[in-house]
Every structure is written in C-alpha cells, then in structure tokens.
Amino acid sequence: MSDFFLQKEDDDKFHDECGVIGIYLNKERKATVEAEAEAEREHVPFASFNAATMAYYSLYSLQHRGQDSAGIAVSNGEDIRVHKAMGTVAEAFTKEILSSLEGDIAVAHVRYATAGSTSIENAQPMLQKSKFGGIAVAHNGQLVNYEQLREMLEETGSTFTSTSDTEVIVKLIAKSYKKGLEKALTDTIQMIKGSFALCVMTEKCLIGARDPNGIRPLCLGKVAGGWILASESCAIDAVNGEFVRDIHPGEIVIINENGVSSYDFGEHTSKRTCIFEYVYFARPDSIIDGIAVQEARYRMGAQLAKESAVPADVVIGVPDSGIGAAMGYSQESGIPYMTGIVKNKYIGRTFIAPTQKERENMVFVKLNAVRSDVNGKRVVVIDDSIVRGTTSRRLVQILRRAGAKEVHFRVSSPAVRFPCYFGINTPTRNELIANKLDVDAICKEIGADSLAFLSADGLMEACRECNPEQYGFCKGCFTGEYPMSLPGELNGKSWVKTEENP
C-alpha cells in the first residue's frame, strides 16, 4: 500500500480505549445449575457454555470500545491457552476456535491502540509462563511511567516482544510471582502509575483490579455457575448476568473456588472516573459508578438547553452518542425532536483513502440528512464533542444541502482543549480546534449559524443529578488538570498543569 494507507474512519473523534472481560465458572455450581434447570425443564441461558464462549458474547457487547484486535485466554485448571487476532470479535473468532478453548476461567480483551502500534504483537490478553505458573493479563488504560518501568525491566534481563504497556504489567507480576500471587499483584500495582482496569488470570483463579483514582471502569456481576468482571455493565447483561457492584478505586478482587474476596492495595484516593465515559465512550445501556449513561446524556442535553437555548423548529442528534443529549435538549426546550441524521451502520471502522480530503469526505458516506425532517427548518444539531472540527463542518454542509434554513450547533460537553494521558487516543494539543480558536472562530470554521458548548459546571451537575454520591471525575481534557502528575513530555503531547502540580 505504497500510495494508500489505512486510516480510522472516525478521525475526528476521541477513540474508545479498550474493553476487558473476566469469567470464572465454578465447576460444581455449573453442574448444579444445569441439573436444576433440566429437572425443572427450564432453560438457563448460557449455563452450558464454557468460559471462552461466555467471554465471547460479553466481549461482543464491548465492541464499541475497540476494533483493532480481540483475544481470549482460557484456563482448564492446568494450562492457559490464548487466541487473539486483528480485527473485530466476529473476525477474530470462529465456532471451531471457541470450541477449542476449553476451560472454566477466561480473560478477554478488545483493543483500540492507545499505547503501542496496531499489530498482533500488541494484541491482548498477554500471557507469561514460568516455572511458577502462567499469568494472562487484559488491561484497559494507560501507564504514564511505562518507559521508566520498561527500561528498569530490560536492565534486569527482561525481553519484550511488543510495544504495549500491558507487557510491562505482565512482566512485573511474573517477576514477583514466587512471593505469591497477592504479593506479586500488590507490588506490581504499587509500581505502575496511570489508569488501569485489569483482569488477571492464573490456572486457578481470576483477579480484577482498578487504579486508585478509578479512572477506567470495572464492575462485578454474577452469571449462571460463576462470576464475571467487565468494563461495562452491558457486558454482564449480554450473558444474562446480574450486576453486583462496581470495583472500587484501589481495590483488588480475587475470585476462586472459595468465592469472591477483596482488599485495598493502596491508600484511599478521591474517585476520578473518566467523564468521557458518560459523554461518549460507554454504551447508553450501561451503568458506571452508579450513573446510568443514557440518563446522564439526557441531563446533559437538558442542561445545554438551559444554558444556550435558541429559537428553532427541530432538534436532532448526531448518531449515536448525540441522540440521548438531543432528546434531553428537546424535552427541556419544548422543541420537537426529529431523527434528522441517519448513520450508515454497515460502514466499517477503517477504510482506505489516499488523501486527508477524501478521509474527511467519508463523513458524507457515513452520515446523511433526512430531508423531510430538516428542509426549510431552523435546526439545532447536538453532538457529544468537537475535536478537530472536520466532522462538524461536514455535518453542517450535509444539513444545509438537505435544505436546513438555519443550523445551530450545540455540544453536550465543554470544549476539548487538552489531550488525554490515561487510555484514550486523542490528538496532540495543537490538533485540537478549541485549543487554537475561540467559540466564535470555531462557529465560523464549521459554518454554523451559532455554536455553544455545555459548561464544565453544567456537565458536572448533569452527572451528579444521576448520582449525588458520585462527585469525582477526571476532566483533564477540558481543564488541563489531571488526577496525578505526569512526565514533562508524554507520547509527544505537551505536559500541562495537574491537580497535584497546578
């Protein structure tokens, strides 16, 4: 592909980070569930599935969090096997592959490359075997001290086959494994710095851990014959499971034949859930840290209407993450909600295009206006964010081409001015349009009649209305203030102030 290259189709969005799954099926309980179901002639969904198949269905529901690669590692009690491949879950697995992954414990992963290149070497889960046993790790997040840790490990004889920070985690656990699993995990987690939701598996048990700030989500659920760990609650629902609770920041849970136990691995810190989970990343049917994602988006839209109302005939949302906010805006403002824009659901996450202009033009292929909804009307269009501004400009063009008399652009989050260092693939600071231009200049750039962003206070209020007890969020991409100090230069992104070092 000398004259062509592979380019992400959503080039003007923050990219979903990764999704992790952990499955533990108790052999005795699983047999009991099946026997009871047969005796009562009832169907218990997924009760007869092995861990890999259950992980597959759960992973499918997290596909929105990563489409570069997918993988499942499974233990049969004596050995760990792993299968991973590039592409989506459907592309990575066949019925035959799943049947070959026999066992009652599994960890699984979908990846969008945030650290390391897009290659099979960086696909997860990552497996390390030693004389003390095997360890498989699936990681969502990003370590900000990855380079220092990797250099330290290389100096003590470790070799690496990938450029992923997850391999550092695997090597650190393996290095201390002779001290016992709990000690190895605690030592490792106290060394790594950044964001992480981990699913770790040995031949005999499943472990989940969440970083001390709780930046990346992780939750626990019950399934027929066992337990599940997942990035989002929708993955528990996908296998007919029962949501139990979120894993607390700084908590390790260990699941084995004795059940579920947990302990804190560090001092208590304030929760800082990534606010973009509610704005864009998470599926609308998920609940994260006590906040229903779709409800939060409704409230963001309602708050946006309170802050920046404009006379209009219809409100429309940009599919998919702008729809909830558009419905909230409509309800609060009294302006009718219409479909307005349809999305081509068959477009893939990647395409081949030779120039930046052609990549930008792919918006016309992905999205189209419903002329009967917008022709001759004053339109309020709601999107979740503006990153580079190219998609927003194309959206305005699409609506005007369909006959919209006025196009008022409203954004259900504050202006994104800073990059993310904690597991979200974001442009560098100088590529963010809001870092270079003020609101009026952005409005002119995208060709809208007016433009307004939701205020930072309004965003916080919308989330707190859903759960008054959840008051801590990481909002560094809006404010430039992060939950922890960062190296002076990280991944080519300029360092800015932090909550610790203003």
XYZ file of C-alpha atoms in Angstrom:
502
model
C 0.000 0.000 0.000
C 2.646 2.487 -1.034
C 0.214 5.152 -2.243
C -2.613 4.262 0.121
C -2.795 3.813 3.874
C -5.208 2.558 6.459
C -6.980 5.362 8.271
C -9.502 5.402 11.063
C -12.925 6.298 9.770
C -13.807 8.298 12.908
C -10.736 10.530 12.522
C -12.422 13.484 14.214
C -13.427 11.739 17.444
C -11.759 10.698 20.641
C -11.239 6.984 20.199
C -12.617 4.397 22.572
C -9.854 2.887 24.659
C -10.227 -0.868 25.343
C -12.640 -3.323 26.913
C -11.869 -6.169 29.317
C -13.780 -9.246 30.446
C -13.090 -11.877 33.097
C -15.115 -15.084 33.554
C -14.907 -17.575 36.428
C -17.173 -20.638 36.326
C -17.314 -22.927 39.342
C -17.414 -26.492 38.011
C -19.587 -27.883 40.813
C -22.017 -25.000 40.783
C -22.203 -25.028 36.992
C -23.207 -28.698 37.048
C -25.813 -27.964 39.741
C -27.317 -25.128 37.705
C -27.628 -27.359 34.660
C -29.120 -30.235 36.670
C -31.688 -27.993 38.369
C -32.644 -26.438 35.050
C -33.126 -29.855 33.472
C -35.171 -31.127 36.443
C -37.474 -28.139 36.259
C -37.435 -28.191 32.454
C -36.291 -24.611 32.401
C -33.796 -23.004 30.084
C -30.965 -21.223 31.906
C -29.254 -19.025 29.291
C -25.503 -19.604 28.936
C -25.444 -22.222 31.757
C -23.924 -24.867 29.478
C -21.319 -22.600 27.875
C -17.648 -22.766 28.664
C -15.799 -19.674 29.868
C -14.428 -18.782 26.430
C -17.851 -18.791 24.778
C -19.332 -16.696 27.552
C -16.394 -14.281 27.279
C -17.006 -14.095 23.524
C -20.609 -12.925 23.936
C -19.641 -10.463 26.657
C -16.799 -9.149 24.517
C -19.201 -8.630 21.629
C -21.129 -6.133 23.744
C -17.911 -4.157 24.335
C -17.018 -3.958 20.636
C -17.564 -0.188 20.697
C -14.533 0.144 22.991
C -12.049 -1.225 20.468
C -11.976 -2.740 16.991
C -8.254 -3.164 16.283
C -7.875 -6.606 17.840
C -9.652 -9.128 20.053
C -8.451 -12.011 22.194
C -9.456 -14.581 24.792
C -7.207 -16.543 27.184
C -8.680 -19.571 28.968
C -7.565 -21.932 31.718
C -8.583 -25.573 32.030
C -7.152 -25.722 35.560
C -3.753 -26.974 34.445
C -2.736 -24.815 31.497
C -3.587 -21.472 29.893
C -4.250 -21.104 26.178
C -4.789 -17.859 24.296
C -6.192 -16.933 20.900
C -6.030 -13.381 19.586
C -6.280 -11.815 16.157
C -6.556 -8.470 14.428
C -9.992 -7.038 13.716
C -13.351 -7.263 15.434
C -14.617 -10.029 17.722
C -16.502 -11.614 14.808
C -13.374 -11.533 12.664
C -11.116 -12.942 15.375
C -13.186 -15.978 16.418
C -14.975 -18.868 14.780
C -17.114 -21.571 16.330
C -14.226 -24.005 15.956
C -11.777 -21.694 17.716
C -14.161 -21.159 20.631
C -14.753 -24.897 20.940
C -11.008 -25.466 21.185
C -10.657 -23.007 24.079
C -11.862 -25.343 26.803
C -11.858 -24.255 30.419
C -13.753 -22.562 33.228
C -11.701 -19.369 33.652
C -11.133 -16.764 30.964
C -9.954 -13.205 30.408
C -10.754 -11.349 27.192
C -9.959 -8.057 25.527
C -10.911 -5.748 22.665
C -8.326 -3.135 21.780
C -8.053 0.281 20.292
C -4.362 1.153 20.139
C -3.500 3.851 22.681
C -0.026 2.648 23.656
C 1.999 0.764 21.075
C 1.295 0.224 17.410
C -1.614 -1.632 15.858
C -0.125 -5.121 15.451
C -0.744 -8.680 16.607
C 2.230 -8.393 18.982
C 0.318 -5.746 20.921
C -2.992 -7.623 20.965
C -4.259 -8.840 24.326
C -4.606 -10.773 26.600
C -0.864 -11.125 27.131
C 0.394 -14.429 28.505
C 3.544 -15.080 30.532
C 4.534 -18.594 31.561
C 7.176 -19.542 34.124
C 8.030 -22.413 36.436
C 5.671 -20.851 38.987
C 2.723 -20.941 36.593
C 1.022 -18.931 33.885
C -0.368 -15.389 34.037
C -2.675 -13.807 31.443
C -3.480 -10.088 31.629
C -6.115 -7.938 29.914
C -5.666 -4.212 30.546
C -7.749 -1.148 29.831
C -5.943 2.113 30.448
C -2.507 3.587 30.022
C 0.589 3.758 32.211
C 2.281 7.135 32.358
C 5.517 5.612 33.726
C 5.680 2.860 31.110
C 9.034 3.871 29.646
C 10.775 4.026 33.016
C 9.403 0.631 34.071
C 10.308 -0.994 30.783
C 13.860 0.349 30.989
C 14.185 -0.986 34.549
C 12.960 -4.434 33.474
C 15.267 -4.549 30.473
C 18.228 -3.686 32.681
C 17.418 -6.706 34.850
C 17.223 -9.095 31.903
C 13.602 -8.952 30.699
C 12.952 -9.039 26.963
C 9.886 -7.646 25.221
C 8.008 -8.762 22.124
C 5.604 -5.793 21.961
C 5.473 -2.045 22.474
C 2.412 -2.270 24.716
C 2.437 -1.080 28.318
C 0.411 -4.191 29.203
C 3.503 -6.344 28.696
C 5.222 -4.326 31.424
C 2.398 -5.266 33.811
C 2.698 -8.950 32.903
C 6.482 -8.917 33.374
C 6.244 -7.162 36.739
C 3.708 -9.688 38.071
C 5.788 -12.610 36.798
C 8.940 -11.151 38.333
C 7.387 -11.257 41.831
C 5.230 -14.362 41.348
C 7.445 -16.528 43.553
C 6.374 -14.355 46.507
C 2.781 -15.449 45.953
C 0.054 -14.063 43.729
C -1.349 -11.458 46.127
C 2.103 -10.080 46.929
C 3.051 -10.040 43.241
C -0.114 -8.139 42.350
C 0.255 -5.648 45.177
C 3.912 -4.995 44.369
C 3.097 -4.510 40.686
C 0.123 -2.236 41.204
C 2.045 -0.029 43.595
C 4.756 0.423 40.939
C 2.575 1.241 37.948
C 1.211 4.751 37.590
C -1.634 5.889 35.388
C -5.038 4.389 34.646
C -5.874 0.717 34.664
C -8.720 -1.731 34.878
C -7.128 -5.177 34.975
C -8.396 -8.701 34.512
C -5.649 -11.142 35.504
C -5.893 -14.919 35.302
C -3.826 -17.819 36.583
C -4.572 -21.500 36.115
C -6.743 -21.472 39.256
C -8.207 -18.011 39.780
C -9.408 -14.732 38.303
C -8.377 -11.314 39.611
C -9.718 -7.834 38.928
C -8.069 -4.541 39.893
C -8.848 -0.864 39.361
C -6.452 2.064 39.634
C -6.525 4.183 42.827
C -8.374 7.006 41.052
C -10.887 4.716 39.352
C -10.297 6.446 36.014
C -11.156 3.400 33.932
C -14.347 1.455 34.781
C -14.633 -2.131 36.011
C -17.602 -3.950 37.528
C -18.530 -7.325 39.017
C -21.503 -9.497 38.158
C -22.978 -12.941 38.778
C -23.605 -15.412 35.961
C -25.014 -18.925 35.878
C -22.442 -21.001 37.715
C -19.972 -18.252 38.467
C -18.811 -14.656 38.206
C -17.954 -12.032 35.620
C -15.753 -8.929 35.567
C -16.407 -6.369 32.828
C -15.587 -2.846 31.723
C -19.307 -2.051 31.443
C -22.479 -3.477 32.920
C -23.933 -4.053 29.426
C -21.461 -6.950 29.069
C -22.977 -8.584 32.161
C -26.466 -8.153 30.711
C -25.296 -9.743 27.449
C -24.816 -13.127 29.181
C -27.959 -12.871 31.322
C -25.870 -11.972 34.370
C -26.761 -9.948 37.424
C -24.842 -6.760 38.137
C -23.410 -6.856 41.661
C -21.326 -3.704 42.051
C -18.528 -1.575 40.664
C -14.983 -2.439 41.648
C -13.815 0.348 43.942
C -10.827 2.529 43.081
C -7.699 0.924 44.529
C -9.397 -2.454 45.021
C -8.298 -5.957 44.069
C -10.889 -8.745 43.879
C -9.846 -12.388 43.797
C -12.298 -14.992 42.520
C -11.587 -18.684 43.089
C -13.280 -21.850 44.338
C -13.886 -20.140 47.694
C -15.861 -17.285 46.134
C -15.024 -13.593 45.904
C -12.639 -11.799 48.266
C -11.238 -8.298 48.045
C -8.747 -5.929 49.601
C -7.421 -2.426 49.045
C -3.895 -2.250 47.668
C -3.147 1.402 48.435
C -4.170 4.443 50.385
C -7.610 5.868 49.724
C -7.778 8.484 46.983
C -10.618 10.505 45.529
C -12.547 8.807 42.732
C -11.849 10.314 39.330
C -13.983 8.402 36.824
C -13.313 9.471 33.236
C -16.099 11.930 32.420
C -15.936 10.960 28.725
C -17.377 7.545 29.594
C -20.691 9.333 30.130
C -20.284 11.832 27.299
C -19.302 9.405 24.558
C -17.494 6.118 25.207
C -19.859 3.897 27.173
C -22.893 2.217 25.688
C -26.105 4.047 26.641
C -27.472 0.930 28.405
C -24.506 0.729 30.802
C -24.340 1.946 34.387
C -20.922 3.123 35.581
C -20.218 4.058 39.203
C -23.908 4.420 39.942
C -24.646 6.664 36.966
C -26.897 5.408 34.170
C -25.146 6.548 30.991
C -28.267 7.363 28.997
C -29.805 9.280 31.881
C -26.612 11.321 32.150
C -26.826 12.150 28.446
C -30.470 13.199 28.772
C -29.494 15.537 31.600
C -26.514 16.920 29.661
C -28.885 17.837 26.844
C -31.377 19.404 29.234
C -28.640 21.446 30.885
C -27.410 22.530 27.458
C -30.901 23.809 26.638
C -30.951 25.796 29.885
C -27.573 27.363 29.132
C -27.797 28.050 25.405
C -31.369 27.944 24.127
C -32.031 29.241 20.620
C -35.293 29.620 18.646
C -35.623 26.594 16.357
C -38.105 24.238 14.725
C -36.438 20.841 15.329
C -33.734 19.239 17.474
C -31.665 16.399 16.044
C -28.813 14.316 17.436
C -25.666 13.071 15.727
C -25.770 9.249 15.839
C -25.128 7.544 18.098
C -23.805 9.312 21.185
C -25.516 12.641 20.478
C -29.029 11.186 20.451
C -29.581 10.995 24.221
C -28.474 14.598 24.704
C -30.676 15.719 21.798
C -33.720 14.100 23.425
C -32.901 15.851 26.700
C -32.481 19.182 24.919
C -35.820 18.679 23.157
C -37.674 17.880 26.345
C -36.241 20.848 28.232
C -36.652 23.356 25.380
C -40.029 22.148 24.087
C -38.632 21.977 20.540
C -39.679 18.748 18.758
C -37.084 16.004 18.428
C -36.663 14.503 14.968
C -34.322 11.870 13.552
C -32.693 14.375 11.200
C -29.494 12.403 10.555
C -29.108 8.708 9.760
C -25.930 6.666 10.075
C -24.791 4.017 7.633
C -24.467 1.126 10.090
C -22.604 -1.033 7.582
C -19.588 1.230 7.309
C -16.524 -0.334 8.906
C -14.243 1.255 11.415
C -11.472 1.528 8.800
C -11.215 2.383 5.132
C -8.511 3.079 2.558
C -8.259 6.645 1.341
C -5.261 8.385 -0.218
C -5.707 11.964 0.968
C -6.902 13.896 4.002
C -9.634 15.470 1.878
C -11.013 12.071 0.906
C -10.911 10.936 4.537
C -12.930 13.991 5.523
C -15.381 13.314 2.697
C -16.119 9.898 4.178
C -18.449 11.719 6.580
C -20.834 12.043 3.618
C -20.779 8.253 3.256
C -21.233 7.597 6.953
C -23.939 10.181 7.706
C -26.825 11.659 5.731
C -29.658 14.039 6.497
C -33.347 13.150 6.445
C -34.551 15.917 4.130
C -38.175 15.750 5.247
C -37.064 16.413 8.864
C -34.909 19.484 8.179
C -35.921 21.083 4.873
C -36.869 24.733 5.367
C -36.417 24.477 9.153
C -34.261 26.043 11.838
C -32.278 23.081 13.148
C -30.480 22.532 16.440
C -27.975 19.706 15.980
C -26.487 18.096 19.097
C -23.114 16.328 19.105
C -21.161 14.995 22.074
C -17.884 16.807 21.304
C -15.810 18.709 18.767
C -12.220 17.528 18.418
C -10.629 18.661 15.152
C -13.795 20.204 13.716
C -13.754 18.427 10.362
C -16.776 16.220 11.076
C -18.751 19.165 12.453
C -18.094 21.162 9.294
C -19.255 18.276 7.110
C -22.393 17.832 9.237
C -23.346 21.455 8.748
C -22.813 21.049 5.000
C -24.975 17.925 4.947
C -27.831 19.702 6.743
C -27.674 22.786 4.543
C -27.610 20.594 1.437
C -30.818 18.979 2.736
C -32.484 22.407 2.933
C -31.968 23.447 6.569
C -32.703 27.175 6.861
C -30.504 27.622 9.940
C -28.044 25.254 11.653
C -27.339 25.862 15.320
C -24.603 23.565 16.621
C -24.732 22.533 20.283
C -22.197 20.324 22.067
C -23.125 18.302 25.162
C -19.650 18.669 26.718
C -17.191 21.525 27.255
C -14.619 22.427 24.622
C -11.820 19.835 24.428
C -8.558 21.766 24.800
C -6.161 19.198 26.222
C -5.084 15.636 25.370
C -5.767 12.554 27.484
C -2.900 10.569 29.020
C -4.951 7.799 30.591
C -6.019 5.376 27.884
C -7.906 7.424 25.295
C -6.328 8.002 21.906
C -6.554 11.759 21.448
C -4.876 14.171 19.055
C -1.961 16.261 20.226
C -2.838 19.568 21.803
C -2.114 21.645 18.692
C -4.551 19.488 16.671
C -7.493 20.308 18.964
C -9.528 23.066 17.351
C -10.676 24.500 20.703
C -7.053 24.886 21.760
C -6.446 27.234 18.832
C -9.755 29.047 18.313
C -12.437 30.628 20.499
C -16.121 29.707 20.183
C -16.945 32.373 17.595
C -13.989 31.363 15.437
C -14.922 27.676 15.662
C -18.500 28.542 14.706
C -17.221 30.348 11.621
C -14.843 27.472 10.827
C -17.603 24.839 10.836
C -20.106 27.111 9.056
C -22.862 27.076 11.688
C -25.240 29.940 12.478
C -24.400 29.623 16.154
C -22.327 27.373 18.417
C -22.363 26.662 22.147
C -20.708 24.115 24.429
C -22.032 22.771 27.693
C -20.222 24.402 30.596
C -17.919 22.337 32.829
C -20.192 23.097 35.803
C -23.228 22.058 33.761
C -21.619 18.744 32.838
C -20.754 18.006 36.458
C -24.256 18.941 37.559
C -25.845 16.640 34.962
C -23.807 13.671 36.213
C -24.338 14.452 39.896
C -28.092 14.656 39.361
C -27.923 10.986 38.348
C -25.971 10.015 41.461
C -25.274 12.688 44.103
C -22.754 10.377 45.791
C -20.524 10.269 42.696
C -18.760 13.582 42.824
C -15.277 12.870 41.437
C -14.373 12.868 37.747
C -11.265 13.116 35.601
C -11.942 16.068 33.309
C -8.390 16.833 32.235
C -9.307 17.003 28.541
C -11.474 20.041 29.343
C -9.481 21.759 32.108
C -5.907 20.526 31.712
C -5.934 19.426 35.356
C -5.193 15.721 35.856
C -5.532 13.398 38.870
C -1.778 12.788 39.051
C 1.488 14.377 37.999
C 2.837 13.473 34.569
C 6.240 13.349 32.908
C 7.277 16.590 31.195
C 6.630 15.054 27.790
C 4.425 12.028 27.175
C 3.771 10.408 23.807
C 4.620 13.662 22.056
C 1.883 15.536 23.923
C 2.902 18.649 25.800
C 2.548 18.432 29.552
C 0.152 20.817 31.242
C -0.801 21.540 34.829
C -2.148 18.829 37.140
C -4.266 18.782 40.243
C -1.104 17.932 42.196
C 1.098 20.471 40.388
C -1.037 23.456 39.338
